[in-house]
Amino acid sequence: MITIAESCIKCGACAAACPTRHITMENGAPVVHEGRRCLQCMHCTAMCPQKAVHFDAVPAYEEYIDTPEDAVLKLITMRRSIRRFKPEAPDKEDLQWALDMAQWAPSAKNLRPTRWLVVHGKDKCDGVYQTAIELCKASGQMPDVVAQQKKENRNSVTCGCTAIILALEPDGNEWADTDGVIAAATLELVLQHIGIGTCWGGYMKRLLAALPELVQSVGIPEGYHCAAALLCGLPDEAYQNVPWRPRAEVLWR
């Protein structure tokens, strides 16, 4: 259960960051809706400038830990899924540089099978979303995506991003999808390092697997499929705190 401390300044940062609207602003104050799903992502605590958001299941001494001074550890612990983007798209040169850096990601037998498809620009990304919605309506696929738009005006497919980066892998390669995810994870850290926000596009990947018409519309070459999708753009939100994470569950033998 989430509680809001009296130190809350009612800035609305926690509500704005909540991806499922478990926290919303009502009458100028944050309200926790226990009937709505909480992802336990801790975006609310990571965003709160007053450290006023608390999870009952998390010990108080662990809830707001110090930001690491080491640059690599800071990049890892402060990496957040960004779902609010500025309208201008990242420079193509910056995206190209990050994609070049991702070539150092490990791959099975060093085959480096990953190819990239980039949808660049807000209008084009919004067009992908609208096409996906229309195809879902026509086919009956993934009704939850349509319901989010109709009932809540919520876009969980592209999140209003200004660049969609798809890691493409050749069909029939047993290691390709693993290689694609590793390459995308490497790319994400590089992008966030240079100030480009990212969010893993789970809905996008599922839609591309379910809707051949969307694959054709986006322009994925024949013989390839999407192994991972990153929604990218210039962040319109800034996280301030390291979110809590439990210690790893390990089986020692």
PDB file of C-alpha atoms in Angstrom:
ATOM      1  CA  MET A   1       0.000   0.000   0.000  1.00  0.00           C
ATOM      2  CA  ILE A   2       1.177   3.495  -0.848  1.00  0.00           C
ATOM      3  CA  THR A   3       0.893   6.352   1.624  1.00  0.00           C
ATOM      4  CA  ILE A   4       1.614  10.045   1.105  1.00  0.00           C
ATOM      5  CA  ALA A   5       3.390  11.814   3.987  1.00  0.00           C
ATOM      6  CA  GLU A   6       2.448  15.229   5.346  1.00  0.00           C
ATOM      7  CA  SER A   7       5.649  16.618   3.827  1.00  0.00           C
ATOM      8  CA  CYS A   8       3.975  16.354   0.386  1.00  0.00           C
ATOM      9  CA  ILE A   9       3.950  19.730  -1.397  1.00  0.00           C
ATOM     10  CA  LYS A  10       1.186  18.628  -3.830  1.00  0.00           C
ATOM     11  CA  CYS A  11       3.360  19.209  -6.891  1.00  0.00           C
ATOM     12  CA  GLY A  12       1.738  16.317  -8.771  1.00  0.00           C
ATOM     13  CA  ALA A  13       5.019  14.724  -9.850  1.00  0.00           C
ATOM     14  CA  CYS A  14       4.069  11.298  -8.493  1.00  0.00           C
ATOM     15  CA  ALA A  15       0.731  11.273 -10.314  1.00  0.00           C
ATOM     16  CA  ALA A  16       2.296  12.432 -13.564  1.00  0.00           C
ATOM     17  CA  ALA A  17       4.857   9.623 -13.401  1.00  0.00           C
ATOM     18  CA  CYS A  18       2.417   6.802 -12.549  1.00  0.00           C
ATOM     19  CA  PRO A  19       1.920   4.681 -15.695  1.00  0.00           C
ATOM     20  CA  THR A  20      -1.315   3.019 -14.511  1.00  0.00           C
ATOM     21  CA  ARG A  21      -2.924   6.043 -12.803  1.00  0.00           C
ATOM     22  CA  HIS A  22      -2.777   4.267  -9.472  1.00  0.00           C
ATOM     23  CA  ILE A  23      -2.010   7.770  -8.192  1.00  0.00           C
ATOM     24  CA  THR A  24      -3.936  10.741  -9.597  1.00  0.00           C
ATOM     25  CA  MET A  25      -4.389  14.378  -8.637  1.00  0.00           C
ATOM     26  CA  GLU A  26      -7.802  15.293  -7.228  1.00  0.00           C
ATOM     27  CA  ASN A  27      -8.656  18.698  -5.770  1.00  0.00           C
ATOM     28  CA  GLY A  28      -5.003  19.666  -5.954  1.00  0.00           C
ATOM     29  CA  ALA A  29      -3.647  16.696  -3.990  1.00  0.00           C
ATOM     30  CA  PRO A  30      -2.390  13.194  -4.877  1.00  0.00           C
ATOM     31  CA  VAL A  31      -4.864  10.366  -4.295  1.00  0.00           C
ATOM     32  CA  VAL A  32      -3.982   6.659  -4.180  1.00  0.00           C
ATOM     33  CA  HIS A  33      -6.543   4.371  -5.851  1.00  0.00           C
ATOM     34  CA  GLU A  34      -6.148   0.950  -4.256  1.00  0.00           C
ATOM     35  CA  GLY A  35      -8.533  -0.591  -6.796  1.00  0.00           C
ATOM     36  CA  ARG A  36      -6.190   0.181  -9.671  1.00  0.00           C
ATOM     37  CA  ARG A  37      -3.141  -1.852 -10.558  1.00  0.00           C
ATOM     38  CA  CYS A  38       0.226  -0.783  -9.165  1.00  0.00           C
ATOM     39  CA  LEU A  39       3.272  -1.968 -11.121  1.00  0.00           C
ATOM     40  CA  GLN A  40       5.605  -1.507  -8.125  1.00  0.00           C
ATOM     41  CA  CYS A  41       7.857   0.413 -10.548  1.00  0.00           C
ATOM     42  CA  MET A  42       8.544   3.041  -7.879  1.00  0.00           C
ATOM     43  CA  HIS A  43       8.334   5.887 -10.395  1.00  0.00           C
ATOM     44  CA  CYS A  44       6.421   7.870  -7.779  1.00  0.00           C
ATOM     45  CA  THR A  45       9.215   7.619  -5.210  1.00  0.00           C
ATOM     46  CA  ALA A  46      11.886   8.242  -7.830  1.00  0.00           C
ATOM     47  CA  MET A  47      10.107  11.436  -8.887  1.00  0.00           C
ATOM     48  CA  CYS A  48       9.078  12.913  -5.518  1.00  0.00           C
ATOM     49  CA  PRO A  49      11.225  15.956  -4.587  1.00  0.00           C
ATOM     50  CA  GLN A  50      10.162  15.681  -0.940  1.00  0.00           C
ATOM     51  CA  LYS A  51      10.584  11.897  -0.634  1.00  0.00           C
ATOM     52  CA  ALA A  52       7.018  11.894   0.671  1.00  0.00           C
ATOM     53  CA  VAL A  53       5.742   8.760  -1.105  1.00  0.00           C
ATOM     54  CA  HIS A  54       6.078   5.553   0.902  1.00  0.00           C
ATOM     55  CA  PHE A  55       5.432   1.871   0.244  1.00  0.00           C
ATOM     56  CA  ASP A  56       4.349   0.050   3.387  1.00  0.00           C
ATOM     57  CA  ALA A  57       6.203  -3.126   2.354  1.00  0.00           C
ATOM     58  CA  VAL A  58       9.550  -1.338   1.970  1.00  0.00           C
ATOM     59  CA  PRO A  59      11.690  -0.664   5.060  1.00  0.00           C
ATOM     60  CA  ALA A  60      12.046   3.081   5.580  1.00  0.00           C
ATOM     61  CA  TYR A  61      15.856   2.894   5.685  1.00  0.00           C
ATOM     62  CA  GLU A  62      15.908   1.282   2.204  1.00  0.00           C
ATOM     63  CA  GLU A  63      13.238   3.365   0.497  1.00  0.00           C
ATOM     64  CA  TYR A  64      15.316   6.381  -0.477  1.00  0.00           C
ATOM     65  CA  ILE A  65      18.928   5.354  -0.926  1.00  0.00           C
ATOM     66  CA  ASP A  66      21.794   7.651  -1.875  1.00  0.00           C
ATOM     67  CA  THR A  67      22.575   8.131  -5.544  1.00  0.00           C
ATOM     68  CA  PRO A  68      25.840   6.334  -6.386  1.00  0.00           C
ATOM     69  CA  GLU A  69      28.808   8.557  -7.199  1.00  0.00           C
ATOM     70  CA  ASP A  70      30.260   6.051  -9.660  1.00  0.00           C
ATOM     71  CA  ALA A  71      29.120   7.036 -13.179  1.00  0.00           C
ATOM     72  CA  VAL A  72      28.315   3.498 -14.329  1.00  0.00           C
ATOM     73  CA  LEU A  73      26.381   2.610 -11.188  1.00  0.00           C
ATOM     74  CA  LYS A  74      24.522   5.920 -11.376  1.00  0.00           C
ATOM     75  CA  LEU A  75      23.517   5.219 -14.986  1.00  0.00           C
ATOM     76  CA  ILE A  76      22.223   1.758 -14.056  1.00  0.00           C
ATOM     77  CA  THR A  77      20.339   2.751 -10.902  1.00  0.00           C
ATOM     78  CA  MET A  78      18.875   5.984 -12.285  1.00  0.00           C
ATOM     79  CA  ARG A  79      17.713   4.454 -15.584  1.00  0.00           C
ATOM     80  CA  ARG A  80      13.959   4.954 -15.794  1.00  0.00           C
ATOM     81  CA  SER A  81      11.245   4.141 -18.325  1.00  0.00           C
ATOM     82  CA  ILE A  82      10.288   7.511 -19.794  1.00  0.00           C
ATOM     83  CA  ARG A  83       6.674   7.915 -20.902  1.00  0.00           C
ATOM     84  CA  ARG A  84       6.469  11.700 -21.340  1.00  0.00           C
ATOM     85  CA  PHE A  85       8.394  13.243 -24.210  1.00  0.00           C
ATOM     86  CA  LYS A  86       8.957  16.694 -25.643  1.00  0.00           C
ATOM     87  CA  PRO A  87       7.467  17.222 -29.136  1.00  0.00           C
ATOM     88  CA  GLU A  88      10.812  17.627 -30.896  1.00  0.00           C
ATOM     89  CA  ALA A  89      12.606  14.460 -31.973  1.00  0.00           C
ATOM     90  CA  PRO A  90      16.212  13.603 -31.048  1.00  0.00           C
ATOM     91  CA  ASP A  91      18.806  14.441 -33.686  1.00  0.00           C
ATOM     92  CA  LYS A  92      19.390  11.650 -36.176  1.00  0.00           C
ATOM     93  CA  GLU A  93      23.128  12.063 -35.658  1.00  0.00           C
ATOM     94  CA  ASP A  94      22.764  11.303 -31.935  1.00  0.00           C
ATOM     95  CA  LEU A  95      20.628   8.245 -32.647  1.00  0.00           C
ATOM     96  CA  GLN A  96      23.091   7.013 -35.267  1.00  0.00           C
ATOM     97  CA  TRP A  97      26.006   7.421 -32.839  1.00  0.00           C
ATOM     98  CA  ALA A  98      24.153   5.456 -30.148  1.00  0.00           C
ATOM     99  CA  LEU A  99      23.275   2.705 -32.632  1.00  0.00           C
ATOM    100  CA  ASP A 100      26.929   2.535 -33.666  1.00  0.00           C
ATOM    101  CA  MET A 101      27.923   2.155 -29.990  1.00  0.00           C
ATOM    102  CA  ALA A 102      25.445  -0.714 -29.622  1.00  0.00           C
ATOM    103  CA  GLN A 103      27.554  -2.649 -32.144  1.00  0.00           C
ATOM    104  CA  TRP A 104      29.794  -3.520 -29.176  1.00  0.00           C
ATOM    105  CA  ALA A 105      26.980  -5.529 -27.558  1.00  0.00           C
ATOM    106  CA  PRO A 106      27.830  -9.232 -27.309  1.00  0.00           C
ATOM    107  CA  SER A 107      26.167 -11.649 -29.717  1.00  0.00           C
ATOM    108  CA  ALA A 108      26.287 -15.412 -30.240  1.00  0.00           C
ATOM    109  CA  LYS A 109      29.442 -16.372 -32.179  1.00  0.00           C
ATOM    110  CA  ASN A 110      29.958 -12.635 -32.794  1.00  0.00           C
ATOM    111  CA  LEU A 111      27.569 -12.793 -35.749  1.00  0.00           C
ATOM    112  CA  ARG A 112      25.943  -9.448 -34.838  1.00  0.00           C
ATOM    113  CA  PRO A 113      22.677 -10.264 -36.650  1.00  0.00           C
ATOM    114  CA  THR A 114      20.725  -7.253 -35.343  1.00  0.00           C
ATOM    115  CA  ARG A 115      19.473  -4.733 -37.871  1.00  0.00           C
ATOM    116  CA  TRP A 116      17.698  -1.552 -36.835  1.00  0.00           C
ATOM    117  CA  LEU A 117      14.577   0.184 -38.092  1.00  0.00           C
ATOM    118  CA  VAL A 118      13.989   3.745 -36.857  1.00  0.00           C
ATOM    119  CA  VAL A 119      10.694   5.605 -37.176  1.00  0.00           C
ATOM    120  CA  HIS A 120      11.806   9.227 -36.705  1.00  0.00           C
ATOM    121  CA  GLY A 121       9.540  12.164 -35.910  1.00  0.00           C
ATOM    122  CA  LYS A 122       6.427  12.636 -33.788  1.00  0.00           C
ATOM    123  CA  ASP A 123       4.009  12.688 -36.730  1.00  0.00           C
ATOM    124  CA  LYS A 124       5.347   9.384 -38.021  1.00  0.00           C
ATOM    125  CA  CYS A 125       5.253   7.777 -34.560  1.00  0.00           C
ATOM    126  CA  ASP A 126       1.711   9.018 -33.991  1.00  0.00           C
ATOM    127  CA  GLY A 127       0.825   7.571 -37.395  1.00  0.00           C
ATOM    128  CA  VAL A 128       2.124   4.156 -36.331  1.00  0.00           C
ATOM    129  CA  TYR A 129      -0.074   4.351 -33.232  1.00  0.00           C
ATOM    130  CA  GLN A 130      -3.192   5.328 -35.186  1.00  0.00           C
ATOM    131  CA  THR A 131      -2.587   2.528 -37.685  1.00  0.00           C
ATOM    132  CA  ALA A 132      -2.206   0.045 -34.832  1.00  0.00           C
ATOM    133  CA  ILE A 133      -5.451   1.224 -33.218  1.00  0.00           C
ATOM    134  CA  GLU A 134      -7.398   0.924 -36.473  1.00  0.00           C
ATOM    135  CA  LEU A 135      -5.993  -2.551 -37.141  1.00  0.00           C
ATOM    136  CA  CYS A 136      -6.869  -3.645 -33.604  1.00  0.00           C
ATOM    137  CA  LYS A 137     -10.427  -2.412 -34.042  1.00  0.00           C
ATOM    138  CA  ALA A 138     -10.788  -4.216 -37.374  1.00  0.00           C
ATOM    139  CA  SER A 139      -9.229  -7.497 -36.239  1.00  0.00           C
ATOM    140  CA  GLY A 140     -10.331  -7.667 -32.610  1.00  0.00           C
ATOM    141  CA  GLN A 141      -6.721  -8.114 -31.548  1.00  0.00           C
ATOM    142  CA  MET A 142      -5.576  -6.698 -28.196  1.00  0.00           C
ATOM    143  CA  PRO A 143      -8.833  -5.013 -27.141  1.00  0.00           C
ATOM    144  CA  ASP A 144      -7.091  -3.589 -24.072  1.00  0.00           C
ATOM    145  CA  VAL A 145      -5.141  -1.210 -26.325  1.00  0.00           C
ATOM    146  CA  VAL A 146      -8.374   0.092 -27.851  1.00  0.00           C
ATOM    147  CA  ALA A 147     -10.035   0.334 -24.430  1.00  0.00           C
ATOM    148  CA  GLN A 148      -7.164   2.427 -23.051  1.00  0.00           C
ATOM    149  CA  GLN A 149      -7.625   4.939 -25.835  1.00  0.00           C
ATOM    150  CA  LYS A 150     -11.419   5.007 -25.625  1.00  0.00           C
ATOM    151  CA  LYS A 151     -11.891   5.048 -21.844  1.00  0.00           C
ATOM    152  CA  GLU A 152      -8.785   6.815 -20.561  1.00  0.00           C
ATOM    153  CA  ASN A 153      -7.328   8.542 -23.646  1.00  0.00           C
ATOM    154  CA  ARG A 154      -4.134   6.664 -22.752  1.00  0.00           C
ATOM    155  CA  ASN A 155      -1.542   5.578 -25.291  1.00  0.00           C
ATOM    156  CA  SER A 156       0.596   2.729 -23.992  1.00  0.00           C
ATOM    157  CA  VAL A 157       1.749   1.705 -27.466  1.00  0.00           C
ATOM    158  CA  THR A 158       4.026   4.648 -28.326  1.00  0.00           C
ATOM    159  CA  CYS A 159       3.506   6.910 -25.261  1.00  0.00           C
ATOM    160  CA  GLY A 160       3.744   9.958 -27.511  1.00  0.00           C
ATOM    161  CA  CYS A 161       7.378   9.201 -28.353  1.00  0.00           C
ATOM    162  CA  THR A 162       9.212  10.911 -31.204  1.00  0.00           C
ATOM    163  CA  ALA A 163      11.337   7.958 -32.325  1.00  0.00           C
ATOM    164  CA  ILE A 164      10.637   4.235 -32.400  1.00  0.00           C
ATOM    165  CA  ILE A 165      13.681   1.983 -32.637  1.00  0.00           C
ATOM    166  CA  LEU A 166      13.073  -1.658 -33.572  1.00  0.00           C
ATOM    167  CA  ALA A 167      15.744  -4.315 -33.166  1.00  0.00           C
ATOM    168  CA  LEU A 168      15.195  -6.628 -36.128  1.00  0.00           C
ATOM    169  CA  GLU A 169      16.407 -10.211 -36.260  1.00  0.00           C
ATOM    170  CA  PRO A 170      16.446 -12.747 -39.106  1.00  0.00           C
ATOM    171  CA  ASP A 171      13.792 -15.440 -38.974  1.00  0.00           C
ATOM    172  CA  GLY A 172      15.022 -18.921 -38.122  1.00  0.00           C
ATOM    173  CA  ASN A 173      18.103 -17.963 -36.080  1.00  0.00           C
ATOM    174  CA  GLU A 174      17.731 -19.615 -32.666  1.00  0.00           C
ATOM    175  CA  TRP A 175      19.939 -17.050 -30.888  1.00  0.00           C
ATOM    176  CA  ALA A 176      18.756 -13.984 -32.763  1.00  0.00           C
ATOM    177  CA  ASP A 177      16.080 -12.792 -30.324  1.00  0.00           C
ATOM    178  CA  THR A 178      18.501 -13.008 -27.398  1.00  0.00           C
ATOM    179  CA  ASP A 179      21.066 -11.058 -29.417  1.00  0.00           C
ATOM    180  CA  GLY A 180      18.433  -8.438 -30.268  1.00  0.00           C
ATOM    181  CA  VAL A 181      17.413  -7.894 -26.654  1.00  0.00           C
ATOM    182  CA  ILE A 182      21.055  -7.618 -25.549  1.00  0.00           C
ATOM    183  CA  ALA A 183      21.717  -5.082 -28.310  1.00  0.00           C
ATOM    184  CA  ALA A 184      18.597  -3.086 -27.389  1.00  0.00           C
ATOM    185  CA  ALA A 185      19.518  -3.102 -23.682  1.00  0.00           C
ATOM    186  CA  THR A 186      22.991  -1.827 -24.549  1.00  0.00           C
ATOM    187  CA  LEU A 187      21.489   0.818 -26.826  1.00  0.00           C
ATOM    188  CA  GLU A 188      19.090   1.962 -24.105  1.00  0.00           C
ATOM    189  CA  LEU A 189      21.898   2.681 -21.646  1.00  0.00           C
ATOM    190  CA  VAL A 190      23.831   4.599 -24.301  1.00  0.00           C
ATOM    191  CA  LEU A 191      20.745   6.645 -25.204  1.00  0.00           C
ATOM    192  CA  GLN A 192      19.969   7.501 -21.594  1.00  0.00           C
ATOM    193  CA  HIS A 193      23.637   8.397 -21.074  1.00  0.00           C
ATOM    194  CA  ILE A 194      23.339  11.122 -23.745  1.00  0.00           C
ATOM    195  CA  GLY A 195      19.995  12.406 -22.473  1.00  0.00           C
ATOM    196  CA  ILE A 196      17.560  10.545 -24.732  1.00  0.00           C
ATOM    197  CA  GLY A 197      14.706   8.953 -22.805  1.00  0.00           C
ATOM    198  CA  THR A 198      13.578   5.414 -23.542  1.00  0.00           C
ATOM    199  CA  CYS A 199      10.801   3.003 -22.693  1.00  0.00           C
ATOM    200  CA  TRP A 200      10.610  -0.649 -23.696  1.00  0.00           C
ATOM    201  CA  GLY A 201       7.714  -0.980 -26.149  1.00  0.00           C
ATOM    202  CA  GLY A 202       6.100  -4.207 -25.024  1.00  0.00           C
ATOM    203  CA  TYR A 203       2.785  -3.365 -26.651  1.00  0.00           C
ATOM    204  CA  MET A 204       4.553  -2.406 -29.857  1.00  0.00           C
ATOM    205  CA  LYS A 205       6.399  -5.720 -30.018  1.00  0.00           C
ATOM    206  CA  ARG A 206       3.192  -7.676 -29.355  1.00  0.00           C
ATOM    207  CA  LEU A 207       1.284  -5.732 -31.987  1.00  0.00           C
ATOM    208  CA  LEU A 208       3.963  -6.344 -34.599  1.00  0.00           C
ATOM    209  CA  ALA A 209       3.786 -10.068 -33.823  1.00  0.00           C
ATOM    210  CA  ALA A 210      -0.026 -10.119 -34.100  1.00  0.00           C
ATOM    211  CA  LEU A 211      -0.702  -7.759 -37.021  1.00  0.00           C
ATOM    212  CA  PRO A 212       1.032  -8.510 -40.347  1.00  0.00           C
ATOM    213  CA  GLU A 213      -0.497  -5.335 -41.794  1.00  0.00           C
ATOM    214  CA  LEU A 214       1.337  -3.268 -39.171  1.00  0.00           C
ATOM    215  CA  VAL A 215       4.609  -5.007 -40.042  1.00  0.00           C
ATOM    216  CA  GLN A 216       4.055  -4.020 -43.669  1.00  0.00           C
ATOM    217  CA  SER A 217       3.039  -0.474 -42.761  1.00  0.00           C
ATOM    218  CA  VAL A 218       6.136   0.085 -40.616  1.00  0.00           C
ATOM    219  CA  GLY A 219       8.355  -1.384 -43.316  1.00  0.00           C
ATOM    220  CA  ILE A 220      10.023  -4.363 -41.667  1.00  0.00           C
ATOM    221  CA  PRO A 221      11.874  -6.259 -44.435  1.00  0.00           C
ATOM    222  CA  GLU A 222      10.760  -9.746 -45.394  1.00  0.00           C
ATOM    223  CA  GLY A 223      12.619 -12.432 -43.481  1.00  0.00           C
ATOM    224  CA  TYR A 224      13.002 -10.289 -40.350  1.00  0.00           C
ATOM    225  CA  HIS A 225      10.924  -9.799 -37.221  1.00  0.00           C
ATOM    226  CA  CYS A 226      10.983  -7.432 -34.255  1.00  0.00           C
ATOM    227  CA  ALA A 227      12.912  -8.782 -31.268  1.00  0.00           C
ATOM    228  CA  ALA A 228      12.696  -5.596 -29.182  1.00  0.00           C
ATOM    229  CA  ALA A 229      11.184  -2.125 -29.451  1.00  0.00           C
ATOM    230  CA  LEU A 230      12.365   1.069 -27.782  1.00  0.00           C
ATOM    231  CA  LEU A 231      10.186   4.176 -27.577  1.00  0.00           C
ATOM    232  CA  CYS A 232      12.511   7.165 -27.560  1.00  0.00           C
ATOM    233  CA  GLY A 233      12.539  10.932 -27.307  1.00  0.00           C
ATOM    234  CA  LEU A 234      13.720  13.924 -25.347  1.00  0.00           C
ATOM    235  CA  PRO A 235      12.388  13.459 -21.789  1.00  0.00           C
ATOM    236  CA  ASP A 236       9.703  15.789 -20.500  1.00  0.00           C
ATOM    237  CA  GLU A 237      10.210  14.506 -16.957  1.00  0.00           C
ATOM    238  CA  ALA A 238      13.199  14.298 -14.642  1.00  0.00           C
ATOM    239  CA  TYR A 239      13.630  11.628 -11.970  1.00  0.00           C
ATOM    240  CA  GLN A 240      15.480  12.669  -8.848  1.00  0.00           C
ATOM    241  CA  ASN A 241      15.810   9.594  -6.645  1.00  0.00           C
ATOM    242  CA  VAL A 242      17.058   6.035  -6.977  1.00  0.00           C
ATOM    243  CA  PRO A 243      14.019   3.720  -6.764  1.00  0.00           C
ATOM    244  CA  TRP A 244      14.013   0.861  -4.275  1.00  0.00           C
ATOM    245  CA  ARG A 245      14.752  -2.635  -5.513  1.00  0.00           C
ATOM    246  CA  PRO A 246      14.818  -5.865  -3.484  1.00  0.00           C
ATOM    247  CA  ARG A 247      18.052  -7.779  -3.175  1.00  0.00           C
ATOM    248  CA  ALA A 248      18.614 -10.495  -5.735  1.00  0.00           C
ATOM    249  CA  GLU A 249      17.184 -13.928  -5.084  1.00  0.00           C
ATOM    250  CA  VAL A 250      20.141 -16.301  -5.455  1.00  0.00           C
ATOM    251  CA  LEU A 251      20.493 -20.069  -5.247  1.00  0.00           C
ATOM    252  CA  TRP A 252      24.053 -20.838  -4.168  1.00  0.00           C
ATOM    253  CA  ARG A 253      25.290 -24.366  -4.869  1.00  0.00           C
TER     254      ARG A 253
END
